[in-house]
Tab-separated table of C-alpha atoms in Angstrom:
chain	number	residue	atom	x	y	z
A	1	UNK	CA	65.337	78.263	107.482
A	2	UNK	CA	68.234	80.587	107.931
A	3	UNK	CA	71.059	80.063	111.041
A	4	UNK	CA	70.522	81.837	114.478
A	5	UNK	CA	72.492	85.033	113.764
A	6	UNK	CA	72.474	86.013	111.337
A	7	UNK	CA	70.792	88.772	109.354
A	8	UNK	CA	70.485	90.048	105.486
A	9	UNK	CA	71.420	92.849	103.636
A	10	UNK	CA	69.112	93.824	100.507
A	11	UNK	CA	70.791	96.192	97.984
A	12	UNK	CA	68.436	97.368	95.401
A	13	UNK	CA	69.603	99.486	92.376
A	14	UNK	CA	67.375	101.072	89.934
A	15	UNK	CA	68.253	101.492	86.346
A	16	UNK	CA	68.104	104.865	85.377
A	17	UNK	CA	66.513	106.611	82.560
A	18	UNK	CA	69.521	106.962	79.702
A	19	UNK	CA	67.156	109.317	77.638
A	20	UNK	CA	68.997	112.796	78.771
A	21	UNK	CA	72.700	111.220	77.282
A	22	UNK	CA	74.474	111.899	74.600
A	23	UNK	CA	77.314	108.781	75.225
A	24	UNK	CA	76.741	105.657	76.615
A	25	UNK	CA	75.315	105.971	79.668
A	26	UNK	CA	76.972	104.019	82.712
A	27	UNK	CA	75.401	100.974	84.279
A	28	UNK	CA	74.886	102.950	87.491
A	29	UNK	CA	73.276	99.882	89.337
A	30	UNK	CA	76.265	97.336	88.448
A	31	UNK	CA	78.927	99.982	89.693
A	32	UNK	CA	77.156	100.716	93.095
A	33	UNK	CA	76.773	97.077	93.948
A	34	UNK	CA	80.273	96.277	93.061
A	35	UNK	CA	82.062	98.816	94.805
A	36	UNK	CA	79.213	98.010	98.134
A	37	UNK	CA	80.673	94.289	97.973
A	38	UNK	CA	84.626	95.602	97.430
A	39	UNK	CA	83.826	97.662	100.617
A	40	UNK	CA	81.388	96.743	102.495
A	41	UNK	CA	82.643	97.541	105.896
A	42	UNK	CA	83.471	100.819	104.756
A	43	UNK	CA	79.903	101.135	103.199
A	44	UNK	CA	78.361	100.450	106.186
A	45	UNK	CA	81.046	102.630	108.523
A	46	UNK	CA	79.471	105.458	105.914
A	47	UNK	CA	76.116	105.026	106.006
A	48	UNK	CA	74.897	103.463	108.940
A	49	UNK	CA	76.877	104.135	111.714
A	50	UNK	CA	74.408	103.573	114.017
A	51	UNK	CA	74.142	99.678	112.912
A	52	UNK	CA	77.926	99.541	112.127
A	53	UNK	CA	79.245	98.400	115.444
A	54	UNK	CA	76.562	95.622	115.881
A	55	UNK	CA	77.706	93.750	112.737
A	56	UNK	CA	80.636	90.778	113.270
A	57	UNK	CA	82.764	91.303	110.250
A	58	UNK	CA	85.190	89.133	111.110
A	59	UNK	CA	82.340	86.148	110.538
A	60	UNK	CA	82.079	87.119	107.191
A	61	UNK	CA	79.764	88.348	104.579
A	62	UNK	CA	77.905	86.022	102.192
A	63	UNK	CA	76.755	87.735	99.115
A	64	UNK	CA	75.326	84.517	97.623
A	65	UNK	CA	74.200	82.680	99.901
A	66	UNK	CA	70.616	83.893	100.086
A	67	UNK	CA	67.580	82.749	98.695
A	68	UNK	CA	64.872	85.345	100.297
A	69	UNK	CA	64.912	87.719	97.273
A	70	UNK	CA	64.016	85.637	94.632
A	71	UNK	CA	60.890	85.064	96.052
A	72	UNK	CA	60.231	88.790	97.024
A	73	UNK	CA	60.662	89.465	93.366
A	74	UNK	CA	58.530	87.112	92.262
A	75	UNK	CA	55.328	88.549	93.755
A	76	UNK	CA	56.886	92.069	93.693
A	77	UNK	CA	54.613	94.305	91.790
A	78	UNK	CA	55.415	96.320	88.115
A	79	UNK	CA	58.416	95.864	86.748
A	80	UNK	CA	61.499	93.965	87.980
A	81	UNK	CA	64.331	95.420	89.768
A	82	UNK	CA	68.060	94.315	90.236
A	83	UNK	CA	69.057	93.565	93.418
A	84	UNK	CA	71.443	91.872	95.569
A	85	UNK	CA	71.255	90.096	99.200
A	86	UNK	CA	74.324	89.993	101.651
A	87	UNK	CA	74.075	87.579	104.590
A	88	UNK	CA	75.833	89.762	107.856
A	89	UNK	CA	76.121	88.381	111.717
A	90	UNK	CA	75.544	89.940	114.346
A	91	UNK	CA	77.624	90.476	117.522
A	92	UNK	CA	74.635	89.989	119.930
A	93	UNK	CA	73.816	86.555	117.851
A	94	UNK	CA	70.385	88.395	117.238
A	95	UNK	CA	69.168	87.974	113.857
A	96	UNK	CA	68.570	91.138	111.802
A	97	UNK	CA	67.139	92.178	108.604
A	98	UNK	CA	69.359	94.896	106.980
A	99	UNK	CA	67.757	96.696	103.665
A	100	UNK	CA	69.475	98.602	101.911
A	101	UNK	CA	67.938	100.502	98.955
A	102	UNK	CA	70.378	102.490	96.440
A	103	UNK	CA	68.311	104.666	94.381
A	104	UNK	CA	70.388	105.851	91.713
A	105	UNK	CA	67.899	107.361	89.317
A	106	UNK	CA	67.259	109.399	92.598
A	107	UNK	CA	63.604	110.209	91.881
A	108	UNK	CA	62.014	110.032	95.467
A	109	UNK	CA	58.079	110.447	94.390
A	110	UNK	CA	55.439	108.724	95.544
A	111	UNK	CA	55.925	105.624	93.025
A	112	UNK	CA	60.064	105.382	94.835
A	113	UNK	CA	58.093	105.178	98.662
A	114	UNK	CA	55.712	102.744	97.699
A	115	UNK	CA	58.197	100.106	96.660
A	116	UNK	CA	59.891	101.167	100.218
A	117	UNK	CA	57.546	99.948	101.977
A	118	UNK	CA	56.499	96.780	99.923
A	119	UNK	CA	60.056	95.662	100.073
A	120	UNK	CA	59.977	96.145	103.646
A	121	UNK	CA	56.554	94.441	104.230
A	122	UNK	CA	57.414	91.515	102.024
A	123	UNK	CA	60.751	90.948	103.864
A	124	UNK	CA	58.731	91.191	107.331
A	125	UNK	CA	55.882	88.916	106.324
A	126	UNK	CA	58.616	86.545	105.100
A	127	UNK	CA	61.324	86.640	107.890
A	128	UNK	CA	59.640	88.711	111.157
A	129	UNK	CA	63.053	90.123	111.982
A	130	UNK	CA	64.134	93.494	112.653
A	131	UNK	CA	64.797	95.320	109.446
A	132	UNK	CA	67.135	98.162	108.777
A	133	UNK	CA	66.324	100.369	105.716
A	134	UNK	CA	67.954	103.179	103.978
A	135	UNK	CA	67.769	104.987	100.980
A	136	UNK	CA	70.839	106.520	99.214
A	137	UNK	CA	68.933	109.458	97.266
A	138	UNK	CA	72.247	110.331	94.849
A	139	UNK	CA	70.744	112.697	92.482
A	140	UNK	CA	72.306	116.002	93.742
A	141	UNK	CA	70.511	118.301	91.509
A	142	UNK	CA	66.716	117.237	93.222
A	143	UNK	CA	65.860	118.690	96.940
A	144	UNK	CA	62.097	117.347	96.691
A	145	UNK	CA	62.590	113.849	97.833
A	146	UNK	CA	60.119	111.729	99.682
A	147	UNK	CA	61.725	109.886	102.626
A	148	UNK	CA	58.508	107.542	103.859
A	149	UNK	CA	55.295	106.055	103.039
A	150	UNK	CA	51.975	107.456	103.637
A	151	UNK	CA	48.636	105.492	103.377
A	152	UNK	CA	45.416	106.974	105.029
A	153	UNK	CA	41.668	105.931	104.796
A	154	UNK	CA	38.857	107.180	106.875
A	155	UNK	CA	40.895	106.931	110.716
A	156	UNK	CA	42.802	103.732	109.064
A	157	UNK	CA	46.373	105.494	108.808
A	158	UNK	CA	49.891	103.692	108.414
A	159	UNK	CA	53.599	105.536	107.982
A	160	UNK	CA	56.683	103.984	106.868
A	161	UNK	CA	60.172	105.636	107.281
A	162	UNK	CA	63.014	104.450	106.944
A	163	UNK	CA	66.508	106.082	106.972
A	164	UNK	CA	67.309	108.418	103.989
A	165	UNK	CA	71.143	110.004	102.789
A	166	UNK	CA	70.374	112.466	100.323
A	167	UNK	CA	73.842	113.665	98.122
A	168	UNK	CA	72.375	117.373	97.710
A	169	UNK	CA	72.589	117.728	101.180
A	170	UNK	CA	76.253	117.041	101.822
A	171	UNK	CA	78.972	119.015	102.394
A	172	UNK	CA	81.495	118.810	99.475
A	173	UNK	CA	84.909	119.996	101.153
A	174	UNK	CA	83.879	117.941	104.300
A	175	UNK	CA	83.882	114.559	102.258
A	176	UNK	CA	86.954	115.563	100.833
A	177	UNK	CA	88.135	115.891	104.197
A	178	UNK	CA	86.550	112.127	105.619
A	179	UNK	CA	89.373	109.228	106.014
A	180	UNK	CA	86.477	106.887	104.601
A	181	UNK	CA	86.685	105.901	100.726
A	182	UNK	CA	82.155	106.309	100.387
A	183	UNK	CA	83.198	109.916	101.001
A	184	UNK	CA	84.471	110.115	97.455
A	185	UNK	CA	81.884	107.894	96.261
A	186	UNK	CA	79.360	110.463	97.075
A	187	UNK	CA	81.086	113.072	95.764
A	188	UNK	CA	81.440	110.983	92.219
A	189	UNK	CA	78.249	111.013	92.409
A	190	UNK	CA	77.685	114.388	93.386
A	191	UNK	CA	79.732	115.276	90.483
A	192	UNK	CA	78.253	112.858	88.118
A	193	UNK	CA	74.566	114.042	89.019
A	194	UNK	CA	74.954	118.053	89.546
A	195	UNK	CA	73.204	120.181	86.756
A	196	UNK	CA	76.331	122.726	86.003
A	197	UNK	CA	74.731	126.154	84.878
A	198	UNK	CA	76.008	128.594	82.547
A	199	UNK	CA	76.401	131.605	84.249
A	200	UNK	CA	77.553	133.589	80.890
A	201	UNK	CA	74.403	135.969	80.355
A	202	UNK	CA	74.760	135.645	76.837
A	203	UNK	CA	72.472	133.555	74.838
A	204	UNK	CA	73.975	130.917	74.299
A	205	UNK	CA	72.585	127.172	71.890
A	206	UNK	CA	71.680	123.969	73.739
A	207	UNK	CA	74.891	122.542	72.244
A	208	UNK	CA	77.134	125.051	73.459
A	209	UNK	CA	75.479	124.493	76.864
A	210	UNK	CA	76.131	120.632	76.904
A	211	UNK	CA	79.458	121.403	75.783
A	212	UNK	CA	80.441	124.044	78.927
A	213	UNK	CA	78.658	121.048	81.344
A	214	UNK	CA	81.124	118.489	79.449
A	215	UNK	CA	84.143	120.777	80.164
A	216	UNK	CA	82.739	120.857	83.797
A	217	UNK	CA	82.613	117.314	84.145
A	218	UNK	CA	86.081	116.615	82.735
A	219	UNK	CA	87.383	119.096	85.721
A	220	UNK	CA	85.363	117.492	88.425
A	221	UNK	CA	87.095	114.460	86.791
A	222	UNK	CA	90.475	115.526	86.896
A	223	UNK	CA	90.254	117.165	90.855
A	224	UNK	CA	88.407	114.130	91.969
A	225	UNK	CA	90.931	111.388	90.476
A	226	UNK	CA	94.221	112.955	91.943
A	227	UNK	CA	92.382	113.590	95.392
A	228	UNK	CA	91.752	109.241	95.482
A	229	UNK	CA	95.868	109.307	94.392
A	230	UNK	CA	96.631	111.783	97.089
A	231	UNK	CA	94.470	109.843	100.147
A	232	UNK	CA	95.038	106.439	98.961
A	233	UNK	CA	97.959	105.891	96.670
A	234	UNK	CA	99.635	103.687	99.631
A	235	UNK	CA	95.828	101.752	99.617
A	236	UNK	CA	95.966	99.654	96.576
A	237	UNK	CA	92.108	98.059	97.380
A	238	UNK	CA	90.688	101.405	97.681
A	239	UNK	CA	92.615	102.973	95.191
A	240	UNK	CA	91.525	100.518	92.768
A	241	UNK	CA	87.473	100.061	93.933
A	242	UNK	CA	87.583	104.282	93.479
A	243	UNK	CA	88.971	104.421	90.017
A	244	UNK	CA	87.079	101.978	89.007
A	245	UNK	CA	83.794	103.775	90.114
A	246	UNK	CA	84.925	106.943	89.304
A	247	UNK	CA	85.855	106.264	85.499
A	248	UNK	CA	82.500	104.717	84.804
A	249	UNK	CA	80.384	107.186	86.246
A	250	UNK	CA	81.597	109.982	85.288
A	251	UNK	CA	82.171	109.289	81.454
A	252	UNK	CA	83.309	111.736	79.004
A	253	UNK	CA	83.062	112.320	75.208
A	254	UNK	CA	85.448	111.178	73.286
A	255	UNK	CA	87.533	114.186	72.868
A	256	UNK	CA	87.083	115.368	76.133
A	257	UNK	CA	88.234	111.541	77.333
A	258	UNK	CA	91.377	111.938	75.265
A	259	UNK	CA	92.080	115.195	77.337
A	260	UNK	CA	92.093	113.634	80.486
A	261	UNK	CA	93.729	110.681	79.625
A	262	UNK	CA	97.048	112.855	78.793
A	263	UNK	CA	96.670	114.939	81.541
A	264	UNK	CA	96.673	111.600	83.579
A	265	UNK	CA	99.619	110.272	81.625
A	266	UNK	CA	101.683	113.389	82.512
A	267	UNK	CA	100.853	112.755	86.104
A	268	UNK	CA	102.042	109.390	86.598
A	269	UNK	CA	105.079	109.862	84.565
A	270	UNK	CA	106.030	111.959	87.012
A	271	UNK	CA	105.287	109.232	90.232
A	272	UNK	CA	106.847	105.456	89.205
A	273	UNK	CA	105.461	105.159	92.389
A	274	UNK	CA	102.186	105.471	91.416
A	275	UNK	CA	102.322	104.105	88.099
A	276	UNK	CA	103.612	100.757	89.708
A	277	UNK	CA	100.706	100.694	92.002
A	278	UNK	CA	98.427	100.689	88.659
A	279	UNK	CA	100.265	98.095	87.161
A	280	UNK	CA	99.364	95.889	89.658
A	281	UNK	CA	95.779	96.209	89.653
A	282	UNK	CA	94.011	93.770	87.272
A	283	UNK	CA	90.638	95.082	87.598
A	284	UNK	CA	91.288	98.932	86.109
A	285	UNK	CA	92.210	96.664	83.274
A	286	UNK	CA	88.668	97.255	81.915
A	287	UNK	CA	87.985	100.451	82.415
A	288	UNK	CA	88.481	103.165	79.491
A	289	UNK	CA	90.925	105.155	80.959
A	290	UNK	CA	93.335	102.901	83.173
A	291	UNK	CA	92.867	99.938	81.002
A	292	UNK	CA	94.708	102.385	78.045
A	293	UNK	CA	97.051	103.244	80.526
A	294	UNK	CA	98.021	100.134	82.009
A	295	UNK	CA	98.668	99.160	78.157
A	296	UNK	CA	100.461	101.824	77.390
A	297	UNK	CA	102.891	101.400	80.380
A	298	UNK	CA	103.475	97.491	79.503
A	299	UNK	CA	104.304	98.613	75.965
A	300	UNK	CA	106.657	101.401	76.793
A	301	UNK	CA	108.289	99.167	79.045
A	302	UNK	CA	108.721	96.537	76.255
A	303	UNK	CA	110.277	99.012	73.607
A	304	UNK	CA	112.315	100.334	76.223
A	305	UNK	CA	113.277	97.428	77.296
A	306	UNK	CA	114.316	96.268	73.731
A	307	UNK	CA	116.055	99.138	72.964
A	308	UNK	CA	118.346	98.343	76.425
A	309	UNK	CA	119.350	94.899	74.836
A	310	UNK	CA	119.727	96.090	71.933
A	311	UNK	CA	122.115	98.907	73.228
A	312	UNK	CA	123.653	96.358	75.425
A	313	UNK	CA	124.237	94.228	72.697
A	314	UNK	CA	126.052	96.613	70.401
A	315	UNK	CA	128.367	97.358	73.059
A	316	UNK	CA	129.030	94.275	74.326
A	317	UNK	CA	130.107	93.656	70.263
A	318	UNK	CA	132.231	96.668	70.339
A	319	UNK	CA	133.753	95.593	73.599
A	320	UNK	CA	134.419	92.142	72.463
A	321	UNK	CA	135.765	93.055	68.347
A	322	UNK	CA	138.199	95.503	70.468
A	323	UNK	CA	138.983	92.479	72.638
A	324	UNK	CA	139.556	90.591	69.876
A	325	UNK	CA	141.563	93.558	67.892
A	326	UNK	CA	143.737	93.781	70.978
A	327	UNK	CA	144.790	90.018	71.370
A	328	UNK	CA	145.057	90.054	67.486
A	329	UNK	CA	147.231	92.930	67.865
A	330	UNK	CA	149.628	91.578	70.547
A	331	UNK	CA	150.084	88.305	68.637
A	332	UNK	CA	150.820	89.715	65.428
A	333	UNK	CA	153.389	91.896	67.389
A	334	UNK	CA	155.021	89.535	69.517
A	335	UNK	CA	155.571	87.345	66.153
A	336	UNK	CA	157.444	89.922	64.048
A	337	UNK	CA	159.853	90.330	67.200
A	338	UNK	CA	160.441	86.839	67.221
A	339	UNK	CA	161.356	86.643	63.329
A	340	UNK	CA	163.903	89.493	63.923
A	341	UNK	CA	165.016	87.561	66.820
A	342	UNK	CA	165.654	84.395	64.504
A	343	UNK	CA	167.483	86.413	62.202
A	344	UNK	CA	170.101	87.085	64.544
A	345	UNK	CA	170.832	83.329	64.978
A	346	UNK	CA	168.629	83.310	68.493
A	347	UNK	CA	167.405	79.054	69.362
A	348	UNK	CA	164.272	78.511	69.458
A	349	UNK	CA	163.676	78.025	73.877
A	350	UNK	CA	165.406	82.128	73.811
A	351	UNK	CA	162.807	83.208	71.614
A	352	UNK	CA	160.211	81.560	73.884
A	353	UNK	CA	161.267	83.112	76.616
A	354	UNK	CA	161.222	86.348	75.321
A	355	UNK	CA	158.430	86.467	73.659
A	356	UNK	CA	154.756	85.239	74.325
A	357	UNK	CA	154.910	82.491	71.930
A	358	UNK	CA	154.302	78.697	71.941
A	359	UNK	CA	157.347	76.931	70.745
A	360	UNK	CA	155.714	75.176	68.070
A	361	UNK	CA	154.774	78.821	66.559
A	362	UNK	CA	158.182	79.947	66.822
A	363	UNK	CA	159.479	76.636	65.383
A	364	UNK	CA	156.398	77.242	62.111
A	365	UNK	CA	157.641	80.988	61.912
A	366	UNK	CA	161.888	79.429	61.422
A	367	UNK	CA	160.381	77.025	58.767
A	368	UNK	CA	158.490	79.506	57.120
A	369	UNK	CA	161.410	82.288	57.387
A	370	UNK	CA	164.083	79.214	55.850
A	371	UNK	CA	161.645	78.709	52.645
């Protein structure tokens, strides 16, 4: 039995089908789910607006602490999903069901509204609460999406909808424009998902196709990672959560990933600021592109900071043999005036006096001078 007030959030991320890449394919799931429980708020700020202002954030979200799905799986039909439940309360103390479905192989046919509705049913048998559902429908190359659930039978009729957010539909310079970090989710995924056509009318191979899209994608790339520097280089959290996302999905050949990596390089060079900021963040520490870089700063800061000691250290030698050469210098000087002085019959406290010498020196140098 679950505490008064509070309600549950159901992400649900479908694998998709790897079969049109050439690389390894990202795990699109495991990146939406991690960057939804970075920024949660901020997810549902994005997306739900409507529901946004009824959730008490300050009481926390519990990610783990659910045991509903399990069992939903487990008489779920076909084949499994993975999914994740978040535990949210509510300001009015009224418990409420929050599902969230991320489609990310973005296919909204018949099969896609049919597991809609059975997660929705299956939560509502289960719980009896008020359920909020929404689809994120990211492929932006696909206009023919379903957005509810249909089921007639001679004058027996039932429709499901629930709330739908598809990415073809959005407006790209307007979510570069939002102040909220799930605008340049989207439009990673936008990027990541768009079919880029040749517009060259001559004929042209399959290959050299795929290798104009490639060349797209590295400059959708490029724009899209110095747009998360310019909005949030003084926001290390979503600065990080956005890299993180945005390297993954939107991976690159090997060639082409060894293009944008300099190009990076060359920008942060020129911002310590920035390259600072990526020092500090641990989690880029994985990822192909900042986890090169963050090595590649630590190492030039290493040599560089071996050739200072070493610099430092040949000069402080220099400094301290012409030290040494000086004192060396003055000794060796002050002890032939003294034997002149002792040739002209001077005693021993005179030659003290005038000279810097101890007086058992000058009394070894009148030995020495006598033999």
């Amino acid at each position: 039995m679950m505490k008064e007030g509070y309600g549950i959030l159901m992400l649900t991320a479908v694998k998709e089908d790897t079969n049109q890449y050439r690389t390894t394919h990202p795990d699109y799931d495991g990146l939406w789910k991690k960057i939804i429980e970075e920024l949660f708020q901020e997810f549902m700020d994005f997306f739900a607006p409507d529901l946004y202002p009824e959730i008490d954030f300050e009481a926390g979200i519990d990610f783990a602490g659910t045991e509903l799905l399990p069992f939903i799986l487990d008489t779920a039909m076909g084949k499994r999903y993975t999914d994740k439940l978040a535990k949210v309360k509510l300001k009015n103390g009224k418990n409420q069901y929050v599902h969230v479905h991320i489609e990310v192989q973005a296919v909204g046919d018949k099969e896609f509204t049919d597991r809609m509705f059975e997660y929705f049913y299956r939560i509502y048998e289960n719980n009896q609460h008020d359920i909020y559902s929404i689809a994120l429908l990211t492929d932006a190359s696909r206009e023919d999406h379903r957005d509810r659930f249909k089921y007639s039978f001679y004058g027996t009729t039932l429709t499901y909808e629930y709330n739908t957010y598809r990415f073809h539909e959005q407006n790209v310079e307007e979510l570069k424009k939002s102040s909220n970090p799930f605008a340049l989710v989207v439009l990673a995924g936008i990027y990541a998902s768009e079919k880029i056509t040749v517009t060259d009318k001559k004929k042209k191979s399959e290959r050299q196709k795929q290798k104009e899209r490639e060349e797209a994608r590295l400059r959708y790339k490029q724009k899209l990672t110095n747009l998360v520097f310019d909005k949030y280089a003084h926001r290390p959290k979503y600065l990080s959560a956005l890299l993180y996302f945005i390297d993954y999905i939107m991976k690159l050949p090997a060639a082409l990933q060894k293009q944008f990596y300099e190009s990076l390089s060359i920008t942060l060079t020129q911002n310590k600021k920035e390259e600072k900021r990526i020092m500090g963040m641990e989690d880029l520490r994985n990822t192909p592109t900042f986890g090169r870089l963050i090595s590649d700063i630590e190492k030039e800061a290493t040599e560089k900071g071996m050739e200072r000691g070493m610099k430092q250290g040949i000069e402080q030698g220099i400094e301290q043999g012409m030290s040494k050469g000086r004192e060396k210098g003055i000794e060796e000087a002050g002890r032939n005036f003294a034997k002149k002085l002792l040739a002209r019959d001077y005693s021993d406290e005179e030659i003290v006096q005038l000279t810097s010498l101890e007086l058992g020196e000058v009394t070894k140098l009148r030995r020495s001078l006598e033999h």
